[in-house]
Amino acid sequence: MSTRRTRPAPRPPEGTPPRTELARQARAVLADAVRIAHWAAGAPAPVPGSAAPLATQALERAATALELSPAQVRAGWDRARLAGLIELHGDTARPGWRLRAWDRDDSAVLRGWVALFDAWSLVHAAPEGIETGAVAEAVEAVPQVLSLLQLSAGPVAVPALLDLLAQRIAELQEERCEVPYGAGRAATESTPATGRPAPAPDRSADLDALLLDWALEGLAAVGALTLGNGHATLTPLGNWAVWVKLEQICVAAQSPAGNIEQSAADMLLGCARLTPGPARAEYRAWLAARTVGSAVAELLAVARGEDALLRGLAFEALRVVGAPAEPEVRAVVTHPSLRPYALLWLAEYEGADPDDAQEILSREEATWLWVDTAAAVADHGETGLLVRHLDSAVQGTVPALLDEVRAVGHPRTVQVLVALAAAHPDPALAKAVRRAAFQVHTGGA
């Protein structure tokens, strides 16, 4: 029996509104972004866009159509991209999956707002002239500020927040053995009167104050807090978001198999022999310790590799991710080795019964998937599983399966057939499978 202790997940803060009310507030924050996304979806011609601001001509069209200022359109466009309401495909913008679910799915709305909340530092540009490293440290220190705001359950004076931010930045610099920004400049400045070097004032306090103002304004811009006269207060949305982040940390701390800090490949290998329930718990813990975007990217990178077992497990983990992974999964449908997995994932995401989802695959795709799954079994499973895998082929007969396996062009075809021939107890069938392996290897008919 395991003696591992798990940390209880934090309870939602007292007075937290119901999800329907939180979703209403999130919709209000993103109202202009939704209007712009709907405008882009209904535009008579594709809307050109990029990771940079909306193209000038489209910006003018949107401002006229929506009766918004160009500045409002730019801000709404950026929020729509960051919240997943708009997706960029090359140089063309298209409506995202969250826009389709916006009016009916409170969970999609809240996930969209949390994505915006996570990107607050992109919504509100950092002050000019500040070194990138200083900005990065402030962003890394902000969670401490948010935690203090939540624990206080009310307004917190800006000086108290500044003390905490400065302390956290100093800790980060000490951990990295860095010299604080502003230090070491005493010998570089001189007085106009004498021309002699004069000590430069320590600007770190002013810099921290400037960074705190920027952070508070950025968090206010996404609806996470409100600013008063010398104090800041979390909004109900901000309070809820901080609680969600704490809950994710606690979930991550409860990883049953201890794979949270592993790479995606090592985590998936650690889950290979778990039953579905514990494996999903491990996937959730691993995902909770990462941003959705980086986790999905890492899982898909593993899926593109040569290990067929990891490919299948990566898509199982992506099923736990759910809707936020949909754009990335849809984008890999054109990748030959991922196409069958992606099509099945999308079919289940769109509501198909898993037992019926196979019907969306063409015969060739189903055969390719059969070979890929057989490769996973041959590499990591038992010989008996490989023999039983024959029953899952769509062809119905071994001769028909061998004909189509030879034609499908899977890179592991020869190895799979050789392993199957070695494992099968029927000498005649094993001989036919070996002959097929030889033909594929030599390019014969």
mmCIF file of N, CA and C in Angstrom, residues 202-269:
data_model
loop_
_atom_site.group_PDB
_atom_site.id
_atom_site.type_symbol
_atom_site.label_atom_id
_atom_site.label_comp_id
_atom_site.label_asym_id
_atom_site.label_seq_id
_atom_site.Cartn_x
_atom_site.Cartn_y
_atom_site.Cartn_z
ATOM 1 N N ASP A 202 21.004 54.656 -6.656
ATOM 2 C CA ASP A 202 20.457 53.308 -6.818
ATOM 3 C C ASP A 202 19.045 53.431 -7.365
ATOM 4 N N ARG A 203 18.878 53.024 -8.616
ATOM 5 C CA ARG A 203 17.596 53.211 -9.283
ATOM 6 C C ARG A 203 16.691 52.003 -9.137
ATOM 7 N N SER A 204 17.105 50.962 -8.398
ATOM 8 C CA SER A 204 16.321 49.731 -8.341
ATOM 9 C C SER A 204 14.945 49.964 -7.727
ATOM 10 N N ALA A 205 14.861 50.843 -6.706
ATOM 11 C CA ALA A 205 13.560 51.096 -6.077
ATOM 12 C C ALA A 205 12.612 51.767 -7.060
ATOM 13 N N ASP A 206 13.130 52.745 -7.806
ATOM 14 C CA ASP A 206 12.297 53.408 -8.811
ATOM 15 C C ASP A 206 11.886 52.429 -9.900
ATOM 16 N N LEU A 207 12.816 51.568 -10.287
ATOM 17 C CA LEU A 207 12.515 50.590 -11.331
ATOM 18 C C LEU A 207 11.438 49.624 -10.872
ATOM 19 N N ASP A 208 11.545 49.139 -9.647
ATOM 20 C CA ASP A 208 10.520 48.225 -9.124
ATOM 21 C C ASP A 208 9.154 48.898 -9.066
ATOM 22 N N ALA A 209 9.141 50.176 -8.657
ATOM 23 C CA ALA A 209 7.871 50.891 -8.593
ATOM 24 C C ALA A 209 7.257 51.030 -9.981
ATOM 25 N N LEU A 210 8.106 51.314 -10.968
ATOM 26 C CA LEU A 210 7.615 51.435 -12.340
ATOM 27 C C LEU A 210 7.064 50.096 -12.844
ATOM 28 N N LEU A 211 7.783 49.017 -12.534
ATOM 29 C CA LEU A 211 7.334 47.686 -12.958
ATOM 30 C C LEU A 211 6.049 47.275 -12.243
ATOM 31 N N LEU A 212 5.923 47.627 -10.966
ATOM 32 C CA LEU A 212 4.685 47.304 -10.255
ATOM 33 C C LEU A 212 3.505 48.045 -10.860
ATOM 34 N N ASP A 213 3.680 49.317 -11.161
ATOM 35 C CA ASP A 213 2.598 50.082 -11.793
ATOM 36 C C ASP A 213 2.184 49.428 -13.103
ATOM 37 N N TRP A 214 3.186 49.033 -13.888
ATOM 38 C CA TRP A 214 2.887 48.380 -15.165
ATOM 39 C C TRP A 214 2.114 47.079 -14.950
ATOM 40 N N ALA A 215 2.545 46.266 -13.988
ATOM 41 C CA ALA A 215 1.888 44.986 -13.737
ATOM 42 C C ALA A 215 0.454 45.186 -13.263
ATOM 43 N N LEU A 216 0.253 46.123 -12.345
ATOM 44 C CA LEU A 216 -1.108 46.358 -11.842
ATOM 45 C C LEU A 216 -2.018 46.877 -12.949
ATOM 46 N N GLU A 217 -1.490 47.753 -13.789
ATOM 47 C CA GLU A 217 -2.296 48.267 -14.900
ATOM 48 C C GLU A 217 -2.610 47.155 -15.897
ATOM 49 N N GLY A 218 -1.640 46.270 -16.141
ATOM 50 C CA GLY A 218 -1.891 45.154 -17.058
ATOM 51 C C GLY A 218 -2.931 44.192 -16.525
ATOM 52 N N LEU A 219 -2.869 43.887 -15.243
ATOM 53 C CA LEU A 219 -3.853 42.994 -14.631
ATOM 54 C C LEU A 219 -5.228 43.646 -14.577
ATOM 55 N N ALA A 220 -5.250 44.972 -14.371
ATOM 56 C CA ALA A 220 -6.535 45.677 -14.409
ATOM 57 C C ALA A 220 -7.111 45.674 -15.816
ATOM 58 N N ALA A 221 -6.234 45.751 -16.828
ATOM 59 C CA ALA A 221 -6.697 45.791 -18.212
ATOM 60 C C ALA A 221 -7.402 44.503 -18.622
ATOM 61 N N VAL A 222 -7.045 43.374 -17.989
ATOM 62 C CA VAL A 222 -7.702 42.112 -18.327
ATOM 63 C C VAL A 222 -8.818 41.769 -17.351
ATOM 64 N N GLY A 223 -9.123 42.683 -16.439
ATOM 65 C CA GLY A 223 -10.247 42.464 -15.531
ATOM 66 C C GLY A 223 -9.923 41.654 -14.304
ATOM 67 N N ALA A 224 -8.627 41.528 -13.961
ATOM 68 C CA ALA A 224 -8.259 40.711 -12.800
ATOM 69 C C ALA A 224 -8.266 41.502 -11.503
ATOM 70 N N LEU A 225 -8.107 42.809 -11.600
ATOM 71 C CA LEU A 225 -8.137 43.623 -10.385
ATOM 72 C C LEU A 225 -8.606 45.032 -10.716
ATOM 73 N N THR A 226 -8.924 45.771 -9.670
ATOM 74 C CA THR A 226 -9.294 47.178 -9.824
ATOM 75 C C THR A 226 -8.295 48.014 -9.039
ATOM 76 N N LEU A 227 -8.055 49.214 -9.531
ATOM 77 C CA LEU A 227 -7.097 50.115 -8.904
ATOM 78 C C LEU A 227 -7.841 51.281 -8.271
ATOM 79 N N GLY A 228 -7.511 51.556 -7.005
ATOM 80 C CA GLY A 228 -8.081 52.698 -6.305
ATOM 81 C C GLY A 228 -7.010 53.721 -6.007
ATOM 82 N N ASN A 229 -7.274 54.593 -5.076
ATOM 83 C CA ASN A 229 -6.320 55.618 -4.696
ATOM 84 C C ASN A 229 -5.259 55.012 -3.771
ATOM 85 N N GLY A 230 -4.180 54.517 -4.394
ATOM 86 C CA GLY A 230 -3.088 53.947 -3.611
ATOM 87 C C GLY A 230 -3.301 52.516 -3.176
ATOM 88 N N HIS A 231 -4.248 51.811 -3.773
ATOM 89 C CA HIS A 231 -4.457 50.413 -3.404
ATOM 90 C C HIS A 231 -4.985 49.632 -4.602
ATOM 91 N N ALA A 232 -4.938 48.320 -4.482
ATOM 92 C CA ALA A 232 -5.437 47.419 -5.527
ATOM 93 C C ALA A 232 -6.292 46.341 -4.879
ATOM 94 N N THR A 233 -7.305 45.861 -5.633
ATOM 95 C CA THR A 233 -8.227 44.839 -5.124
ATOM 96 C C THR A 233 -8.510 43.836 -6.229
ATOM 97 N N LEU A 234 -8.439 42.570 -5.914
ATOM 98 C CA LEU A 234 -8.798 41.552 -6.900
ATOM 99 C C LEU A 234 -10.289 41.616 -7.204
ATOM 100 N N THR A 235 -10.634 41.461 -8.465
ATOM 101 C CA THR A 235 -12.032 41.301 -8.847
ATOM 102 C C THR A 235 -12.456 39.862 -8.549
ATOM 103 N N PRO A 236 -13.759 39.559 -8.580
ATOM 104 C CA PRO A 236 -14.161 38.158 -8.434
ATOM 105 C C PRO A 236 -13.488 37.246 -9.457
ATOM 106 N N LEU A 237 -13.327 37.721 -10.695
ATOM 107 C CA LEU A 237 -12.637 36.914 -11.708
ATOM 108 C C LEU A 237 -11.172 36.690 -11.326
ATOM 109 N N GLY A 238 -10.500 37.749 -10.882
ATOM 110 C CA GLY A 238 -9.110 37.605 -10.495
ATOM 111 C C GLY A 238 -8.947 36.686 -9.301
ATOM 112 N N ASN A 239 -9.846 36.809 -8.334
ATOM 113 C CA ASN A 239 -9.810 35.955 -7.155
ATOM 114 C C ASN A 239 -9.969 34.491 -7.550
ATOM 115 N N TRP A 240 -10.919 34.239 -8.427
ATOM 116 C CA TRP A 240 -11.161 32.878 -8.904
ATOM 117 C C TRP A 240 -9.960 32.351 -9.679
ATOM 118 N N ALA A 241 -9.334 33.200 -10.527
ATOM 119 C CA ALA A 241 -8.195 32.753 -11.333
ATOM 120 C C ALA A 241 -7.018 32.358 -10.452
ATOM 121 N N VAL A 242 -6.747 33.136 -9.410
ATOM 122 C CA VAL A 242 -5.650 32.789 -8.504
ATOM 123 C C VAL A 242 -5.939 31.458 -7.813
ATOM 124 N N TRP A 243 -7.185 31.258 -7.418
ATOM 125 C CA TRP A 243 -7.552 29.979 -6.806
ATOM 126 C C TRP A 243 -7.343 28.828 -7.787
ATOM 127 N N VAL A 244 -7.719 29.028 -9.061
ATOM 128 C CA VAL A 244 -7.526 27.986 -10.076
ATOM 129 C C VAL A 244 -6.051 27.624 -10.191
ATOM 130 N N LYS A 245 -5.180 28.629 -10.190
ATOM 131 C CA LYS A 245 -3.745 28.360 -10.292
ATOM 132 C C LYS A 245 -3.244 27.574 -9.076
ATOM 133 N N LEU A 246 -3.723 27.938 -7.889
ATOM 134 C CA LEU A 246 -3.328 27.200 -6.690
ATOM 135 C C LEU A 246 -3.822 25.759 -6.743
ATOM 136 N N GLU A 247 -5.027 25.579 -7.254
ATOM 137 C CA GLU A 247 -5.569 24.227 -7.379
ATOM 138 C C GLU A 247 -4.722 23.397 -8.326
ATOM 139 N N GLN A 248 -4.271 24.004 -9.427
ATOM 140 C CA GLN A 248 -3.435 23.280 -10.375
ATOM 141 C C GLN A 248 -2.126 22.844 -9.732
ATOM 142 N N ILE A 249 -1.561 23.714 -8.896
ATOM 143 C CA ILE A 249 -0.326 23.362 -8.205
ATOM 144 C C ILE A 249 -0.550 22.162 -7.283
ATOM 145 N N CYS A 250 -1.685 22.159 -6.585
ATOM 146 C CA CYS A 250 -1.985 21.044 -5.679
ATOM 147 C C CYS A 250 -2.232 19.751 -6.442
ATOM 148 N N VAL A 251 -2.902 19.850 -7.585
ATOM 149 C CA VAL A 251 -3.115 18.661 -8.416
ATOM 150 C C VAL A 251 -1.778 18.114 -8.881
ATOM 151 N N ALA A 252 -0.898 19.024 -9.284
ATOM 152 C CA ALA A 252 0.417 18.594 -9.742
ATOM 153 C C ALA A 252 1.190 17.896 -8.630
ATOM 154 N N ALA A 253 1.005 18.370 -7.403
ATOM 155 C CA ALA A 253 1.724 17.781 -6.271
ATOM 156 C C ALA A 253 1.219 16.388 -5.937
ATOM 157 N N GLN A 254 0.079 15.993 -6.507
ATOM 158 C CA GLN A 254 -0.506 14.697 -6.188
ATOM 159 C C GLN A 254 -0.263 13.662 -7.279
ATOM 160 N N SER A 255 0.725 13.894 -8.125
ATOM 161 C CA SER A 255 1.039 12.943 -9.181
ATOM 162 C C SER A 255 1.265 11.558 -8.602
ATOM 163 N N PRO A 256 0.463 10.569 -8.980
ATOM 164 C CA PRO A 256 0.601 9.241 -8.375
ATOM 165 C C PRO A 256 1.892 8.530 -8.738
ATOM 166 N N ALA A 257 2.423 8.803 -9.927
ATOM 167 C CA ALA A 257 3.623 8.082 -10.351
ATOM 168 C C ALA A 257 4.869 8.954 -10.339
ATOM 169 N N GLY A 258 4.731 10.199 -9.950
ATOM 170 C CA GLY A 258 5.892 11.065 -9.789
ATOM 171 C C GLY A 258 6.552 11.487 -11.080
ATOM 172 N N ASN A 259 5.766 11.690 -12.152
ATOM 173 C CA ASN A 259 6.343 12.036 -13.445
ATOM 174 C C ASN A 259 6.190 13.506 -13.812
ATOM 175 N N ILE A 260 5.799 14.329 -12.852
ATOM 176 C CA ILE A 260 5.484 15.723 -13.181
ATOM 177 C C ILE A 260 6.667 16.451 -13.803
ATOM 178 N N GLU A 261 7.855 16.241 -13.287
ATOM 179 C CA GLU A 261 9.012 16.987 -13.765
ATOM 180 C C GLU A 261 9.685 16.323 -14.961
ATOM 181 N N GLN A 262 9.133 15.214 -15.426
ATOM 182 C CA GLN A 262 9.726 14.518 -16.565
ATOM 183 C C GLN A 262 9.328 15.182 -17.874
ATOM 184 N N SER A 263 10.080 14.888 -18.917
ATOM 185 C CA SER A 263 9.685 15.315 -20.251
ATOM 186 C C SER A 263 8.423 14.567 -20.661
ATOM 187 N N ALA A 264 7.779 15.026 -21.727
ATOM 188 C CA ALA A 264 6.563 14.355 -22.178
ATOM 189 C C ALA A 264 6.842 12.897 -22.519
ATOM 190 N N ALA A 265 7.959 12.632 -23.195
ATOM 191 C CA ALA A 265 8.275 11.254 -23.590
ATOM 192 C C ALA A 265 8.466 10.360 -22.368
ATOM 193 N N ASP A 266 9.219 10.834 -21.384
ATOM 194 C CA ASP A 266 9.455 10.020 -20.191
ATOM 195 C C ASP A 266 8.178 9.841 -19.383
ATOM 196 N N MET A 267 7.358 10.896 -19.322
ATOM 197 C CA MET A 267 6.087 10.781 -18.606
ATOM 198 C C MET A 267 5.185 9.738 -19.262
ATOM 199 N N LEU A 268 5.117 9.767 -20.594
ATOM 200 C CA LEU A 268 4.261 8.811 -21.303
ATOM 201 C C LEU A 268 4.763 7.388 -21.125
ATOM 202 N N LEU A 269 6.076 7.207 -21.181
ATOM 203 C CA LEU A 269 6.627 5.868 -20.936
ATOM 204 C C LEU A 269 6.307 5.404 -19.518
#
